[in-house]
């Protein structure tokens, strides 16, 4: 585990996670799962991630049969991944044939054994979204009976933690982009409203405040969004005259 080649692969792994922070979260989870066979000497790995209870768990892995098993395990409410999520603590290397594993995971453990695995470990995955909550886990499956070395588990947790940081960064980027989009839309709406005010003021001989009062009153009485109405005025799809059909603009404004 400590050869120069392995150290280089580890360095590349952390760089890979850092670079994946700007991609879809599912790509981050798939990258983490791939580290199981590549770096952690596991036969297979799955990642369980529940970012929103309403949409259900995200699951990815290096073995489709294991992904199906983990999906069923979330429905059963059992398994090492669920335990790591529930407690926020690692599930140390556990022999699937032991009495405790059979007791704690009565459906999961026999199924995993049938798939050819003998030992499992699960590392909690936290994305920092909510304190004291662990929305995910990296589950590592091994065909050998020998317990995992402590340094392998420590490395697995480090990679899982790095993935959590990348997920948090991804979320921050998406939230920042959403805020920027909202601010951009608000600015665009404000600009088009000012333009519509200018059109009405020039066409109906109103002050800018009077033009805004007319525009807003029309939007309210016709249950229209003010920016949408303003866009139609600016685009020429609505004649300014429909905002004051009687011709007595000053009296209407005073009464409004």
mmCIF file of C-alpha atoms in Angstrom:
data_model
loop_
_atom_site.group_PDB
_atom_site.id
_atom_site.type_symbol
_atom_site.label_atom_id
_atom_site.label_comp_id
_atom_site.label_asym_id
_atom_site.label_seq_id
_atom_site.Cartn_x
_atom_site.Cartn_y
_atom_site.Cartn_z
ATOM 1 C CA UNK A 1 0.000 0.000 0.000
ATOM 2 C CA UNK A 2 2.971 2.377 0.349
ATOM 3 C CA UNK A 3 4.939 1.845 -2.867
ATOM 4 C CA UNK A 4 5.844 4.942 -4.903
ATOM 5 C CA UNK A 5 3.522 3.780 -7.682
ATOM 6 C CA UNK A 6 0.643 3.423 -5.262
ATOM 7 C CA UNK A 7 1.349 6.835 -3.747
ATOM 8 C CA UNK A 8 1.257 8.342 -7.222
ATOM 9 C CA UNK A 9 -2.095 6.690 -7.913
ATOM 10 C CA UNK A 10 -3.427 8.077 -4.636
ATOM 11 C CA UNK A 11 -2.283 11.569 -5.541
ATOM 12 C CA UNK A 12 -4.022 11.248 -8.891
ATOM 13 C CA UNK A 13 -7.162 10.039 -7.113
ATOM 14 C CA UNK A 14 -7.407 13.154 -4.968
ATOM 15 C CA UNK A 15 -6.769 15.357 -8.000
ATOM 16 C CA UNK A 16 -9.498 13.456 -9.833
ATOM 17 C CA UNK A 17 -11.949 14.134 -7.014
ATOM 18 C CA UNK A 18 -11.032 17.819 -6.927
ATOM 19 C CA UNK A 19 -11.582 18.086 -10.676
ATOM 20 C CA UNK A 20 -14.902 16.290 -10.435
ATOM 21 C CA UNK A 21 -16.284 18.950 -8.086
ATOM 22 C CA UNK A 22 -17.567 20.918 -11.081
ATOM 23 C CA UNK A 23 -19.374 17.953 -12.624
ATOM 24 C CA UNK A 24 -22.682 16.320 -11.833
ATOM 25 C CA UNK A 25 -22.742 14.766 -8.333
ATOM 26 C CA UNK A 26 -23.438 11.356 -9.855
ATOM 27 C CA UNK A 27 -20.010 11.499 -11.526
ATOM 28 C CA UNK A 28 -18.393 12.139 -8.154
ATOM 29 C CA UNK A 29 -20.142 9.132 -6.647
ATOM 30 C CA UNK A 30 -19.109 6.918 -9.561
ATOM 31 C CA UNK A 31 -15.518 8.092 -9.186
ATOM 32 C CA UNK A 32 -15.535 7.217 -5.495
ATOM 33 C CA UNK A 33 -16.957 3.755 -6.197
ATOM 34 C CA UNK A 34 -14.245 3.122 -8.789
ATOM 35 C CA UNK A 35 -11.560 3.657 -6.149
ATOM 36 C CA UNK A 36 -12.621 0.450 -4.369
ATOM 37 C CA UNK A 37 -11.069 -1.985 -6.861
ATOM 38 C CA UNK A 38 -8.474 0.510 -8.101
ATOM 39 C CA UNK A 39 -6.951 1.618 -4.811
ATOM 40 C CA UNK A 40 -8.481 -0.190 -1.857
ATOM 41 C CA UNK A 41 -8.030 -3.832 -2.837
ATOM 42 C CA UNK A 42 -11.759 -4.506 -2.724
ATOM 43 C CA UNK A 43 -13.462 -6.778 -5.227
ATOM 44 C CA UNK A 44 -16.344 -4.358 -5.646
ATOM 45 C CA UNK A 45 -17.701 -1.120 -4.223
ATOM 46 C CA UNK A 46 -20.992 0.717 -4.125
ATOM 47 C CA UNK A 47 -21.883 4.220 -3.016
ATOM 48 C CA UNK A 48 -25.169 5.071 -1.331
ATOM 49 C CA UNK A 49 -26.148 8.754 -1.262
ATOM 50 C CA UNK A 50 -29.431 10.231 -0.077
ATOM 51 C CA UNK A 51 -29.352 13.969 -0.772
ATOM 52 C CA UNK A 52 -33.135 14.308 -0.626
ATOM 53 C CA UNK A 53 -35.513 11.845 1.027
ATOM 54 C CA UNK A 54 -38.222 12.860 -1.458
ATOM 55 C CA UNK A 55 -36.241 11.663 -4.473
ATOM 56 C CA UNK A 56 -34.857 8.498 -2.916
ATOM 57 C CA UNK A 57 -31.281 7.232 -2.779
ATOM 58 C CA UNK A 58 -28.663 7.572 -5.481
ATOM 59 C CA UNK A 59 -26.738 4.342 -5.955
ATOM 60 C CA UNK A 60 -23.743 3.619 -8.109
ATOM 61 C CA UNK A 61 -21.132 0.906 -8.081
ATOM 62 C CA UNK A 62 -18.720 -1.352 -9.864
ATOM 63 C CA UNK A 63 -21.061 -4.371 -9.838
ATOM 64 C CA UNK A 64 -24.677 -4.139 -10.990
ATOM 65 C CA UNK A 65 -25.756 -7.040 -8.788
ATOM 66 C CA UNK A 66 -24.393 -5.259 -5.743
ATOM 67 C CA UNK A 67 -26.111 -2.029 -6.752
ATOM 68 C CA UNK A 68 -29.398 -3.937 -6.890
ATOM 69 C CA UNK A 69 -28.662 -5.471 -3.497
ATOM 70 C CA UNK A 70 -27.940 -2.058 -1.973
ATOM 71 C CA UNK A 71 -31.154 -0.667 -3.441
ATOM 72 C CA UNK A 72 -33.122 -3.495 -1.863
ATOM 73 C CA UNK A 73 -31.225 -3.002 1.397
ATOM 74 C CA UNK A 74 -32.361 0.624 1.572
ATOM 75 C CA UNK A 75 -35.942 -0.609 1.249
ATOM 76 C CA UNK A 76 -35.327 -3.179 3.986
ATOM 77 C CA UNK A 77 -33.661 -0.551 6.162
ATOM 78 C CA UNK A 78 -30.625 -2.722 6.791
ATOM 79 C CA UNK A 79 -27.071 -3.257 5.642
ATOM 80 C CA UNK A 80 -23.660 -1.767 6.408
ATOM 81 C CA UNK A 81 -24.336 1.285 4.253
ATOM 82 C CA UNK A 82 -27.498 2.143 6.156
ATOM 83 C CA UNK A 83 -25.701 1.589 9.463
ATOM 84 C CA UNK A 84 -22.906 3.977 8.451
ATOM 85 C CA UNK A 85 -25.486 6.592 7.427
ATOM 86 C CA UNK A 86 -27.529 6.140 10.578
ATOM 87 C CA UNK A 87 -24.634 6.319 13.039
ATOM 88 C CA UNK A 88 -22.170 8.489 11.135
ATOM 89 C CA UNK A 89 -19.463 5.989 12.062
ATOM 90 C CA UNK A 90 -17.558 3.455 9.959
ATOM 91 C CA UNK A 91 -18.645 -0.149 9.843
ATOM 92 C CA UNK A 92 -15.324 -1.848 10.391
ATOM 93 C CA UNK A 93 -14.328 -4.870 8.368
ATOM 94 C CA UNK A 94 -17.099 -7.374 9.141
ATOM 95 C CA UNK A 95 -17.268 -11.040 8.181
ATOM 96 C CA UNK A 96 -20.609 -11.584 6.458
ATOM 97 C CA UNK A 97 -20.831 -15.124 7.784
ATOM 98 C CA UNK A 98 -20.481 -14.122 11.437
ATOM 99 C CA UNK A 99 -23.462 -14.457 13.740
ATOM 100 C CA UNK A 100 -23.544 -10.705 14.355
ATOM 101 C CA UNK A 101 -23.669 -9.851 10.648
ATOM 102 C CA UNK A 102 -26.376 -12.455 10.100
ATOM 103 C CA UNK A 103 -28.346 -10.983 13.019
ATOM 104 C CA UNK A 104 -27.897 -7.315 12.072
ATOM 105 C CA UNK A 105 -28.410 -7.827 8.324
ATOM 106 C CA UNK A 106 -30.625 -10.931 8.015
ATOM 107 C CA UNK A 107 -31.380 -10.342 4.335
ATOM 108 C CA UNK A 108 -28.320 -8.411 3.216
ATOM 109 C CA UNK A 109 -25.613 -10.739 4.585
ATOM 110 C CA UNK A 110 -26.871 -13.990 2.980
ATOM 111 C CA UNK A 111 -27.356 -12.253 -0.368
ATOM 112 C CA UNK A 112 -23.841 -10.802 -0.305
ATOM 113 C CA UNK A 113 -22.435 -14.222 0.585
ATOM 114 C CA UNK A 114 -24.320 -15.764 -2.328
ATOM 115 C CA UNK A 115 -22.635 -13.222 -4.614
ATOM 116 C CA UNK A 116 -19.238 -14.488 -3.505
ATOM 117 C CA UNK A 117 -18.249 -11.884 -0.922
ATOM 118 C CA UNK A 118 -16.980 -12.718 2.545
ATOM 119 C CA UNK A 119 -16.252 -9.405 4.199
ATOM 120 C CA UNK A 120 -17.659 -5.869 4.067
ATOM 121 C CA UNK A 121 -16.762 -2.401 5.307
ATOM 122 C CA UNK A 122 -18.704 0.858 5.046
ATOM 123 C CA UNK A 123 -17.397 4.409 5.428
ATOM 124 C CA UNK A 124 -19.739 7.351 6.149
ATOM 125 C CA UNK A 125 -20.022 10.024 3.466
ATOM 126 C CA UNK A 126 -20.970 13.500 4.656
ATOM 127 C CA UNK A 127 -21.499 16.448 2.313
ATOM 128 C CA UNK A 128 -21.802 19.093 5.029
ATOM 129 C CA UNK A 129 -25.342 20.025 3.983
ATOM 130 C CA UNK A 130 -26.788 19.445 7.449
ATOM 131 C CA UNK A 131 -25.014 19.080 10.759
ATOM 132 C CA UNK A 132 -25.175 15.717 12.489
ATOM 133 C CA UNK A 133 -26.495 13.978 9.381
ATOM 134 C CA UNK A 134 -24.706 11.487 7.153
ATOM 135 C CA UNK A 135 -26.448 11.163 3.783
ATOM 136 C CA UNK A 136 -24.217 8.523 2.242
ATOM 137 C CA UNK A 137 -21.673 5.740 2.541
ATOM 138 C CA UNK A 138 -18.985 3.933 0.580
ATOM 139 C CA UNK A 139 -19.511 0.168 0.852
ATOM 140 C CA UNK A 140 -16.543 -2.093 0.100
ATOM 141 C CA UNK A 141 -16.959 -5.832 -0.528
ATOM 142 C CA UNK A 142 -14.115 -8.353 -0.318
ATOM 143 C CA UNK A 143 -13.845 -11.981 -1.357
ATOM 144 C CA UNK A 144 -11.102 -12.753 1.174
ATOM 145 C CA UNK A 145 -11.806 -13.672 4.788
ATOM 146 C CA UNK A 146 -8.839 -11.744 6.188
ATOM 147 C CA UNK A 147 -9.637 -8.539 8.108
ATOM 148 C CA UNK A 148 -8.781 -5.267 6.382
ATOM 149 C CA UNK A 149 -5.601 -3.488 7.474
ATOM 150 C CA UNK A 150 -6.200 -0.287 9.410
ATOM 151 C CA UNK A 151 -4.362 1.782 6.798
ATOM 152 C CA UNK A 152 -6.749 0.587 4.074
ATOM 153 C CA UNK A 153 -9.759 1.671 6.124
ATOM 154 C CA UNK A 154 -8.092 5.004 6.901
ATOM 155 C CA UNK A 155 -7.397 5.593 3.219
ATOM 156 C CA UNK A 156 -10.949 4.644 2.304
ATOM 157 C CA UNK A 157 -12.275 7.176 4.808
ATOM 158 C CA UNK A 158 -9.930 9.866 3.468
ATOM 159 C CA UNK A 159 -11.176 9.299 -0.080
ATOM 160 C CA UNK A 160 -14.766 9.327 1.163
ATOM 161 C CA UNK A 161 -14.173 12.575 3.065
ATOM 162 C CA UNK A 162 -12.596 14.146 -0.026
ATOM 163 C CA UNK A 163 -15.678 13.160 -2.002
ATOM 164 C CA UNK A 164 -17.845 14.813 0.643
ATOM 165 C CA UNK A 165 -15.857 18.041 0.314
ATOM 166 C CA UNK A 166 -16.217 17.870 -3.472
ATOM 167 C CA UNK A 167 -19.980 17.345 -3.145
ATOM 168 C CA UNK A 168 -20.177 20.359 -0.845
ATOM 169 C CA UNK A 169 -18.205 22.434 -3.351
ATOM 170 C CA UNK A 170 -20.476 21.239 -6.153
ATOM 171 C CA UNK A 171 -23.534 22.281 -4.156
ATOM 172 C CA UNK A 172 -22.028 25.704 -3.433
ATOM 173 C CA UNK A 173 -21.321 26.223 -7.133
ATOM 174 C CA UNK A 174 -24.872 25.259 -8.079
ATOM 175 C CA UNK A 175 -26.354 27.518 -5.395
ATOM 176 C CA UNK A 176 -24.144 30.413 -6.504
ATOM 177 C CA UNK A 177 -25.192 29.895 -10.118
ATOM 178 C CA UNK A 178 -28.859 29.766 -9.123
ATOM 179 C CA UNK A 179 -28.470 33.012 -7.166
ATOM 180 C CA UNK A 180 -26.677 34.658 -10.083
ATOM 181 C CA UNK A 181 -29.477 33.563 -12.406
ATOM 182 C CA UNK A 182 -32.094 34.993 -10.050
ATOM 183 C CA UNK A 183 -30.252 38.294 -9.783
ATOM 184 C CA UNK A 184 -29.846 38.397 -13.548
ATOM 185 C CA UNK A 185 -33.550 37.791 -14.072
ATOM 186 C CA UNK A 186 -34.412 40.483 -11.528
ATOM 187 C CA UNK A 187 -32.117 42.975 -13.270
ATOM 188 C CA UNK A 188 -33.534 42.096 -16.681
ATOM 189 C CA UNK A 189 -37.078 42.521 -15.370
ATOM 190 C CA UNK A 190 -36.201 45.894 -13.860
ATOM 191 C CA UNK A 191 -34.659 47.090 -17.114
ATOM 192 C CA UNK A 192 -37.654 46.084 -19.240
ATOM 193 C CA UNK A 193 -40.059 47.721 -16.768
ATOM 194 C CA UNK A 194 -38.089 50.964 -17.018
ATOM 195 C CA UNK A 195 -38.218 50.708 -20.809
ATOM 196 C CA UNK A 196 -41.985 50.153 -20.738
ATOM 197 C CA UNK A 197 -42.407 53.149 -18.442
ATOM 198 C CA UNK A 198 -40.523 55.233 -20.969
ATOM 199 C CA UNK A 199 -42.740 54.032 -23.829
ATOM 200 C CA UNK A 200 -45.929 54.853 -21.921
ATOM 201 C CA UNK A 201 -44.609 58.183 -20.657
ATOM 202 C CA UNK A 202 -43.708 59.299 -24.179
ATOM 203 C CA UNK A 203 -46.877 57.973 -25.818
ATOM 204 C CA UNK A 204 -49.360 59.175 -23.199
ATOM 205 C CA UNK A 205 -47.588 62.344 -22.010
ATOM 206 C CA UNK A 206 -47.110 61.014 -18.487
ATOM 207 C CA UNK A 207 -44.375 61.349 -15.933
ATOM 208 C CA UNK A 208 -42.341 58.233 -15.263
ATOM 209 C CA UNK A 209 -44.119 57.740 -11.919
ATOM 210 C CA UNK A 210 -47.503 58.099 -13.593
ATOM 211 C CA UNK A 211 -46.487 55.666 -16.326
ATOM 212 C CA UNK A 212 -45.467 53.122 -13.703
ATOM 213 C CA UNK A 213 -48.779 53.544 -11.869
ATOM 214 C CA UNK A 214 -50.680 52.924 -15.108
ATOM 215 C CA UNK A 215 -48.566 49.897 -15.984
ATOM 216 C CA UNK A 216 -48.876 48.395 -12.513
ATOM 217 C CA UNK A 217 -52.615 49.032 -12.344
ATOM 218 C CA UNK A 218 -53.158 47.309 -15.686
ATOM 219 C CA UNK A 219 -51.095 44.320 -14.576
ATOM 220 C CA UNK A 220 -53.094 43.982 -11.373
ATOM 221 C CA UNK A 221 -56.500 44.372 -12.968
ATOM 222 C CA UNK A 222 -55.671 41.816 -15.651
ATOM 223 C CA UNK A 223 -53.770 39.457 -13.310
ATOM 224 C CA UNK A 224 -50.580 39.740 -15.334
ATOM 225 C CA UNK A 225 -46.975 39.637 -14.195
ATOM 226 C CA UNK A 226 -45.554 43.127 -14.427
ATOM 227 C CA UNK A 227 -42.352 42.070 -16.273
ATOM 228 C CA UNK A 228 -44.364 40.071 -18.839
ATOM 229 C CA UNK A 229 -46.670 43.008 -19.485
ATOM 230 C CA UNK A 230 -43.717 45.373 -19.775
ATOM 231 C CA UNK A 231 -42.060 43.120 -22.372
ATOM 232 C CA UNK A 232 -45.176 43.236 -24.540
ATOM 233 C CA UNK A 233 -45.253 47.025 -24.347
ATOM 234 C CA UNK A 234 -41.575 47.335 -25.269
ATOM 235 C CA UNK A 235 -41.939 44.809 -28.102
ATOM 236 C CA UNK A 236 -44.897 46.745 -29.515
ATOM 237 C CA UNK A 237 -47.339 43.881 -29.033
ATOM 238 C CA UNK A 238 -49.518 46.100 -26.834
ATOM 239 C CA UNK A 239 -50.533 49.596 -27.871
ATOM 240 C CA UNK A 240 -50.000 52.260 -25.205
ATOM 241 C CA UNK A 241 -53.553 53.449 -25.864
ATOM 242 C CA UNK A 242 -55.095 50.383 -24.238
ATOM 243 C CA UNK A 243 -53.723 51.618 -20.926
ATOM 244 C CA UNK A 244 -55.862 54.754 -21.104
ATOM 245 C CA UNK A 245 -58.795 54.226 -23.454
ATOM 246 C CA UNK A 246 -60.868 57.112 -22.030
ATOM 247 C CA UNK A 247 -58.225 59.710 -22.764
ATOM 248 C CA UNK A 248 -58.614 61.304 -19.303
ATOM 249 C CA UNK A 249 -55.273 60.097 -17.973
ATOM 250 C CA UNK A 250 -54.743 62.598 -15.181
ATOM 251 C CA UNK A 251 -58.129 61.900 -13.587
ATOM 252 C CA UNK A 252 -57.598 58.152 -13.751
ATOM 253 C CA UNK A 253 -54.185 58.410 -12.139
ATOM 254 C CA UNK A 254 -55.486 60.583 -9.298
ATOM 255 C CA UNK A 255 -58.331 58.160 -8.646
ATOM 256 C CA UNK A 256 -55.935 55.162 -8.804
#
